[in-house]
N, CA and C atoms as an extended XYZ file, in Angstrom:
339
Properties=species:S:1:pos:R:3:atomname:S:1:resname:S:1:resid:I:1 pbc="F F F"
N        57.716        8.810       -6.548 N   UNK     1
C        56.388        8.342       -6.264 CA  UNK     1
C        55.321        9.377       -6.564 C   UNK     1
N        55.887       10.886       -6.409 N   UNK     2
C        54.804       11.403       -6.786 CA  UNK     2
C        53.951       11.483       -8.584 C   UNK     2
N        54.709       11.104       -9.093 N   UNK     3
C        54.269       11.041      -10.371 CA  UNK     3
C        53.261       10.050      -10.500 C   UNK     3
N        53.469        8.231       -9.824 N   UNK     4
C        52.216        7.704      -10.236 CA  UNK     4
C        51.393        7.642       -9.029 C   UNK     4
N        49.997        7.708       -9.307 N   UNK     5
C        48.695        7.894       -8.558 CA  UNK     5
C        47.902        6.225       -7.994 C   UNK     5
N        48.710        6.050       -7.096 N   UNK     6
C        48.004        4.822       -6.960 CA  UNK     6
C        46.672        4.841       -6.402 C   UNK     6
N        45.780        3.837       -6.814 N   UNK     7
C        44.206        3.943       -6.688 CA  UNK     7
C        43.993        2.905       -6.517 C   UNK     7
N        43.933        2.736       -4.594 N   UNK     8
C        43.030        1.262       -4.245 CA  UNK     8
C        41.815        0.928       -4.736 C   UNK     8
N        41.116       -0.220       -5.312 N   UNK     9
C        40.260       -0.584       -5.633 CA  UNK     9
C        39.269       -0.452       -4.373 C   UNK     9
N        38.108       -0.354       -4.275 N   UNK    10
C        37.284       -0.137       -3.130 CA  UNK    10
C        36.402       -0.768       -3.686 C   UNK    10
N        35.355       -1.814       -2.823 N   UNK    11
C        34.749       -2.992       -3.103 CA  UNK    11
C        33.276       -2.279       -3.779 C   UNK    11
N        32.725       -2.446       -4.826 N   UNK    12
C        31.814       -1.879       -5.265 CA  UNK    12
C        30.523       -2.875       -4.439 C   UNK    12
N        29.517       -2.422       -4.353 N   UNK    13
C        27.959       -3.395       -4.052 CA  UNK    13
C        27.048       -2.461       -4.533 C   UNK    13
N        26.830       -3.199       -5.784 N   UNK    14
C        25.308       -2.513       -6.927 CA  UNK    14
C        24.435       -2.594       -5.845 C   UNK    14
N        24.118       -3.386       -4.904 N   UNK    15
C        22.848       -3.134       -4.169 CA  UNK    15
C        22.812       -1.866       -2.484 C   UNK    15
N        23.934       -1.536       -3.095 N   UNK    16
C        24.220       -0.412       -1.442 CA  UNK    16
C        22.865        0.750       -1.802 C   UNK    16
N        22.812        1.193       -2.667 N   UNK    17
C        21.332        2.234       -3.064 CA  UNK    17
C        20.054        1.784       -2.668 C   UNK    17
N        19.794        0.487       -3.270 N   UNK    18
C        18.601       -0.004       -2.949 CA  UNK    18
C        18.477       -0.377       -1.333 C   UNK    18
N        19.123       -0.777       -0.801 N   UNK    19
C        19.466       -0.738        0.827 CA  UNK    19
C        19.509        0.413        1.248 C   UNK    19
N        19.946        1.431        0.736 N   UNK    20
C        19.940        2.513        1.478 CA  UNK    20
C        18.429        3.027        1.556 C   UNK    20
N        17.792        2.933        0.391 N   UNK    21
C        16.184        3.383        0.275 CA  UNK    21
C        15.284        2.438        1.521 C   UNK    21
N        15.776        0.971        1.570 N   UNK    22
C        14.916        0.545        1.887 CA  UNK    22
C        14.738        0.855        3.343 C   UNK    22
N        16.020        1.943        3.930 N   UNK    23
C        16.251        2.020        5.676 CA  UNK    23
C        15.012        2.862        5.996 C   UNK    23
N        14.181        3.462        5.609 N   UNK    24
C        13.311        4.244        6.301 CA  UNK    24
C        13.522        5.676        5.836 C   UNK    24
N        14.394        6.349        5.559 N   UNK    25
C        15.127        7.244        5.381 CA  UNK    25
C        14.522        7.838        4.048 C   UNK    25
N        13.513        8.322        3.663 N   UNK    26
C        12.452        9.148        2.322 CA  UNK    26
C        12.267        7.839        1.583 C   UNK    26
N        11.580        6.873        2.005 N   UNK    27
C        11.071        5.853        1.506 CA  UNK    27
C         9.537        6.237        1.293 C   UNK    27
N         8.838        5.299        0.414 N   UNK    28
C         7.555        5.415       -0.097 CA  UNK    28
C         7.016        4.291        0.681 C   UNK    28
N         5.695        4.748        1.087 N   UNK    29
C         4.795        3.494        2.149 CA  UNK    29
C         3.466        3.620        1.174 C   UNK    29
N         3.523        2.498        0.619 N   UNK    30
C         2.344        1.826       -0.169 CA  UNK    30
C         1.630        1.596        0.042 C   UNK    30
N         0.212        2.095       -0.161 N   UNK    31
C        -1.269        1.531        0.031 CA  UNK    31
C        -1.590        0.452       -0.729 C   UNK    31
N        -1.308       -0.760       -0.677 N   UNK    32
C        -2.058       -1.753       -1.660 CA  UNK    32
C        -3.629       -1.778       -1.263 C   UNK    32
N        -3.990       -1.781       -2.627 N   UNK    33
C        -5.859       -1.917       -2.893 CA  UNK    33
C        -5.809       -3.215       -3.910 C   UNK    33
N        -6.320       -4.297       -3.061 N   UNK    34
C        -6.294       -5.544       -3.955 CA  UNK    34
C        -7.691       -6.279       -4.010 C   UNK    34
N        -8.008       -7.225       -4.994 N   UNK    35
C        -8.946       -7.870       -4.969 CA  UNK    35
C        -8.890       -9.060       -4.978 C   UNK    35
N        -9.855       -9.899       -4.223 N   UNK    36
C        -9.819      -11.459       -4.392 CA  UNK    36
C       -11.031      -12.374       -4.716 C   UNK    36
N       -10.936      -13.239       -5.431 N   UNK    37
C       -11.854      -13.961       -5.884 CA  UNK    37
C       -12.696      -14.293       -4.968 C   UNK    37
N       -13.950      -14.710       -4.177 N   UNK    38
C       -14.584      -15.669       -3.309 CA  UNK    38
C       -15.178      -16.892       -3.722 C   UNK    38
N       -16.410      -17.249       -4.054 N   UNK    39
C       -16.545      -18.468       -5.076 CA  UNK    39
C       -17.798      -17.323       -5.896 C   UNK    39
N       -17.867      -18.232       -7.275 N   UNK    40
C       -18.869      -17.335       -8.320 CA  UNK    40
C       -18.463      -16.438       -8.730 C   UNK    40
N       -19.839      -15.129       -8.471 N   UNK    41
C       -18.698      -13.782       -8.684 CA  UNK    41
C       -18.864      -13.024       -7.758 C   UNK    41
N       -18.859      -13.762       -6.403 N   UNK    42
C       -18.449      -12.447       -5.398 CA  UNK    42
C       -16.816      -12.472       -5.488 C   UNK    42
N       -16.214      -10.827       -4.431 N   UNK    43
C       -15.422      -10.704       -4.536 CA  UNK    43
C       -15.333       -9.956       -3.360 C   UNK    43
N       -13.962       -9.926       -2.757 N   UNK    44
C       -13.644       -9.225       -1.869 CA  UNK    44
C       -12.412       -7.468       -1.804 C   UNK    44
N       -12.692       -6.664       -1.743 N   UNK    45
C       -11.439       -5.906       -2.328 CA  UNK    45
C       -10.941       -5.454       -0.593 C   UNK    45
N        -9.243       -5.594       -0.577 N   UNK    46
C        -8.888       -5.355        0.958 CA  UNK    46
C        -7.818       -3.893        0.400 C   UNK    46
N        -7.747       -3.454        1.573 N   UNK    47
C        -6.953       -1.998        1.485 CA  UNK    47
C        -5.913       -2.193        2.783 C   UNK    47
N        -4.499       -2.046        2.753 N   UNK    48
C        -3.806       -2.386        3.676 CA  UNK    48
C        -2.875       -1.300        3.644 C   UNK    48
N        -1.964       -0.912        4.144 N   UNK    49
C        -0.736       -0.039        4.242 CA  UNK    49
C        -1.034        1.591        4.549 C   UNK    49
N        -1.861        1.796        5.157 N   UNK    50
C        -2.331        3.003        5.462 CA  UNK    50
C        -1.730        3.357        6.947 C   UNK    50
N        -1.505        4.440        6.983 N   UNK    51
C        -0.854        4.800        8.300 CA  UNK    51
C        -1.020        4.314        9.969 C   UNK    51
N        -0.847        4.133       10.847 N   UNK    52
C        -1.652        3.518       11.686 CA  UNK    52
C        -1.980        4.752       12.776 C   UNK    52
N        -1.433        6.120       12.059 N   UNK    53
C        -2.284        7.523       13.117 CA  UNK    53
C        -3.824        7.091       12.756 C   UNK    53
N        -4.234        6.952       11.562 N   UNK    54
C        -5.478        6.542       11.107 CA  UNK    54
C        -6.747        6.130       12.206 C   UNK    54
N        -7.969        6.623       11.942 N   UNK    55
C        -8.773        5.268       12.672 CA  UNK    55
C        -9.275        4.666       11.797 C   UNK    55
N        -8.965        3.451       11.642 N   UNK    56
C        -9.682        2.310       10.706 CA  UNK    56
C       -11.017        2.333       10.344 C   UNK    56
N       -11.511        2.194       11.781 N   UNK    57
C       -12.955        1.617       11.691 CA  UNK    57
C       -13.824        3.300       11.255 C   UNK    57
N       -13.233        4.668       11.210 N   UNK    58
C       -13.948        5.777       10.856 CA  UNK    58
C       -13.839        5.728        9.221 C   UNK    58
N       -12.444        5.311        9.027 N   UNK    59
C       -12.609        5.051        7.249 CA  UNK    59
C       -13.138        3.618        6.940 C   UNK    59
N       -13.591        2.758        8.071 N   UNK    60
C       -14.308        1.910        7.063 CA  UNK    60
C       -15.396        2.020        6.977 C   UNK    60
N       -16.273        3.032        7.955 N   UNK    61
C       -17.633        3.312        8.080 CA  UNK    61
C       -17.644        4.395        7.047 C   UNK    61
N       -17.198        5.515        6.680 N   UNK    62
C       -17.322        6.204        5.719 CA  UNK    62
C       -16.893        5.099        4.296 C   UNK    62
N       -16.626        4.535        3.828 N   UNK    63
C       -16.315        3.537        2.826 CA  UNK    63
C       -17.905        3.058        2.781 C   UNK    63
N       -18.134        2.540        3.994 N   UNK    64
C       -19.529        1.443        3.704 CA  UNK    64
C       -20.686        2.217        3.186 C   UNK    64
N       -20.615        3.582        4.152 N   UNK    65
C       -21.996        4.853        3.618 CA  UNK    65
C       -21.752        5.147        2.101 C   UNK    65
N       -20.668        5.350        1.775 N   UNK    66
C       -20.228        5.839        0.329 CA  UNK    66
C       -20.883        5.071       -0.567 C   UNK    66
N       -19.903        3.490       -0.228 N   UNK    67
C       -20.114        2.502       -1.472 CA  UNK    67
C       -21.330        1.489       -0.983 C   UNK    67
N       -21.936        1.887       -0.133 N   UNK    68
C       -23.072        0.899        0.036 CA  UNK    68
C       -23.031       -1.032       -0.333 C   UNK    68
N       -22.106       -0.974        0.716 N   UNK    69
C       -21.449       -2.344        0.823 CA  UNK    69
C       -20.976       -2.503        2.314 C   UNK    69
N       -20.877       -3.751        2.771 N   UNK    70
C       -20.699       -4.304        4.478 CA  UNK    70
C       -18.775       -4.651        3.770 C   UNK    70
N       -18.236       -4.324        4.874 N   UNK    71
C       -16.802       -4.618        5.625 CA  UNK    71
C       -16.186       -4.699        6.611 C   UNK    71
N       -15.159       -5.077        6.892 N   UNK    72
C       -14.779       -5.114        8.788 CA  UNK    72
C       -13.386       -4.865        8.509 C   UNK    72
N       -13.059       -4.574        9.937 N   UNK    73
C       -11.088       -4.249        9.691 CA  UNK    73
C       -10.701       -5.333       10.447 C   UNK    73
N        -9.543       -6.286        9.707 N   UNK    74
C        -8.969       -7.392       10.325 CA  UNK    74
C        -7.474       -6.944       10.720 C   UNK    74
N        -7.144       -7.621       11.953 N   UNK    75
C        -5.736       -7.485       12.274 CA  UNK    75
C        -5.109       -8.993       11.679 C   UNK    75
N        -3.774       -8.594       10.702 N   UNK    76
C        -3.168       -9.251       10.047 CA  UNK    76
C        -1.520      -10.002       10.857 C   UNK    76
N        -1.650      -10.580       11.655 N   UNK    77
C         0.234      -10.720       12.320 CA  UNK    77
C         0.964      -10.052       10.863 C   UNK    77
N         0.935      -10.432        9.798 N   UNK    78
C         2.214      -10.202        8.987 CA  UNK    78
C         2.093       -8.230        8.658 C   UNK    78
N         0.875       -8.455        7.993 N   UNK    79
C         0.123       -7.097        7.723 CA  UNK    79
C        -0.069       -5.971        8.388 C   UNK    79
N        -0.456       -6.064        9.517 N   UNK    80
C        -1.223       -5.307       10.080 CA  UNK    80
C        -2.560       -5.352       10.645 C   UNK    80
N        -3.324       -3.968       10.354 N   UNK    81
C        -4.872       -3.711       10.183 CA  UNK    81
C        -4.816       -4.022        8.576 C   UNK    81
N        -5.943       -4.653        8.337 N   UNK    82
C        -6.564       -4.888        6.704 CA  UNK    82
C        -8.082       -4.437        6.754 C   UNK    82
N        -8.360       -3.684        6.412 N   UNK    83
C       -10.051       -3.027        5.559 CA  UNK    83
C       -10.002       -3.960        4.316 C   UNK    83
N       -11.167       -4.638        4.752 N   UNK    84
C       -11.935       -5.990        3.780 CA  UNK    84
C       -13.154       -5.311        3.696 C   UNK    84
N       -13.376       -5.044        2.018 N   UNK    85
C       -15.352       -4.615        1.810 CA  UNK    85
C       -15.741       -5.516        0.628 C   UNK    85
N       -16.694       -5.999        0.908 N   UNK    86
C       -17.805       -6.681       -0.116 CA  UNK    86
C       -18.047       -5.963       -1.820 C   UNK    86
N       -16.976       -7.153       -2.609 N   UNK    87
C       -17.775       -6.651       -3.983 CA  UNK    87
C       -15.952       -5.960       -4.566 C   UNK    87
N       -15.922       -5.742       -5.428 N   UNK    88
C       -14.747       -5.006       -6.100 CA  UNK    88
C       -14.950       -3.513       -5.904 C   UNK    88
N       -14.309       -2.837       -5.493 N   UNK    89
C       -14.419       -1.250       -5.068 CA  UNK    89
C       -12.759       -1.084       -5.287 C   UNK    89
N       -11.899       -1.526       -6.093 N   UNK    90
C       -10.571       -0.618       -6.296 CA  UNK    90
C       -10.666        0.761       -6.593 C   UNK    90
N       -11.703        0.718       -7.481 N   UNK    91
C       -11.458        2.365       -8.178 CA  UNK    91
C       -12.195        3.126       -7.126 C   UNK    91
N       -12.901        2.799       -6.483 N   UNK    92
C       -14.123        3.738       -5.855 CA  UNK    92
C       -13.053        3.939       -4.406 C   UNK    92
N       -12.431        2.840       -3.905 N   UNK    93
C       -11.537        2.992       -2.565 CA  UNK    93
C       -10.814        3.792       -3.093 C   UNK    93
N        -9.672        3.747       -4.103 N   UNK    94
C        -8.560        4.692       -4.160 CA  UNK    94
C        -9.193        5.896       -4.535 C   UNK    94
N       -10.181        6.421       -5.437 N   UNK    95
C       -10.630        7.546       -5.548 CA  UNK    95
C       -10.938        8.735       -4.241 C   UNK    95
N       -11.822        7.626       -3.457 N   UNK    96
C       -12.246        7.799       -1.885 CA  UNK    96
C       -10.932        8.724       -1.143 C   UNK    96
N        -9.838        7.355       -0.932 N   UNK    97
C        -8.463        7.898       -0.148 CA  UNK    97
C        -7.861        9.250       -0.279 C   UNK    97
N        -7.949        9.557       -2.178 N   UNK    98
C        -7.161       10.909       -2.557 CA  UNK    98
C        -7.894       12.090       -2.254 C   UNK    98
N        -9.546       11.737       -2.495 N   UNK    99
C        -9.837       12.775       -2.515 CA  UNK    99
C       -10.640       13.282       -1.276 C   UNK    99
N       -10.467       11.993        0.094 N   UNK   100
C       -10.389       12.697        1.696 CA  UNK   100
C        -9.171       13.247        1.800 C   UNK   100
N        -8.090       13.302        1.184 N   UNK   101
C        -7.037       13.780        1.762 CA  UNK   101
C        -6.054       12.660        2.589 C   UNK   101
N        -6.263       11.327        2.394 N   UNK   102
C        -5.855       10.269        3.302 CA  UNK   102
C        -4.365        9.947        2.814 C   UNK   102
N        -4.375        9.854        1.552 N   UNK   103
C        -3.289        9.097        0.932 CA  UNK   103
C        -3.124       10.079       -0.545 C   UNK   103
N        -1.900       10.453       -1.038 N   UNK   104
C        -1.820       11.048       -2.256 CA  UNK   104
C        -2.084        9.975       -3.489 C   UNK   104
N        -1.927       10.195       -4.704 N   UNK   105
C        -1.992        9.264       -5.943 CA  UNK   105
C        -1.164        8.488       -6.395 C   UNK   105
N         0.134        8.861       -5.938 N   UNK   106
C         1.246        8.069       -6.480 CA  UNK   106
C         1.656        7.117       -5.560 C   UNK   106
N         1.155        7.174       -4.202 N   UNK   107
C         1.548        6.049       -3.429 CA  UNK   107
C         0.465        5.338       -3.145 C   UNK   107
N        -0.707        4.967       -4.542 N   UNK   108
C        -1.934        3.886       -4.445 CA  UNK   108
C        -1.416        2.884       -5.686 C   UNK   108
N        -1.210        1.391       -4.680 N   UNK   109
C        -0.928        0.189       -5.956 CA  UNK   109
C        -2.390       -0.510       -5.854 C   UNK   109
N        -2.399       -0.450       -7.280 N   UNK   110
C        -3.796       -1.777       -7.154 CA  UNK   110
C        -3.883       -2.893       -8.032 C   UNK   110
N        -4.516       -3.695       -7.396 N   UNK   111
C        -3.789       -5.065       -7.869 CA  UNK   111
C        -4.757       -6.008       -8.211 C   UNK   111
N        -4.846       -6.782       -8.843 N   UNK   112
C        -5.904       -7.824       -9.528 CA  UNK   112
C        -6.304       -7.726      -10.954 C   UNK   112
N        -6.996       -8.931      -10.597 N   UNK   113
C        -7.428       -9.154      -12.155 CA  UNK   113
C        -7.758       -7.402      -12.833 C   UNK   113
């Protein structure tokens, strides 16, 4: 017997990695910066996934002085807190985030048209 090497098959699952990332364990937490149509051409741009040490309502008041636009922070059941501001501001919000120090660059998705 010692000559042949027997080798139980052990059940492979392609998705055991991606499960493993998704436990919490050096995962990436995403800021989505999205925009939405209203009617015409207003628009709404919302910012969600930001930490919840955060105070909302201090980054949404610095947002409004900046970009000279009205917003409010909504509590989402699925979401969370959501920062909703008047008008398309993707580039001007994520610019904002990196360069208070809030959020780094690689963990800003932005989304829309």
């Amino acid at each position: 017997m010692s000559e042949l090497d027997i080798q139980v098959p052990i059940p492979f699952d392609p998705f055991a990695e991606a499960n493993a990332e998704d436990s919490g364990a050096g995962s990436k937490e995403y800021v989505h910066i999205r925009v939405q149509q209203r009617n015409g051409r207003k628009s709404l741009t919302t910012v969600q996934g930001l930490k919840k040490e955060f105070s909302y309502n201090k980054i949404l008041k610095d947002l409004k002085k900046e970009f000279c636009c009205n917003g409010t922070v909504v509590q989402d059941p699925e979401l969370g807190k959501v920062i909703q501001l008047q008008g398309d501001q993707r580039k001007n919000v994520s610019t904002f985030l990196v360069q208070a120090g809030i959020v780094k660059k690689e963990t800003i998705k932005i989304h829309g048209f």
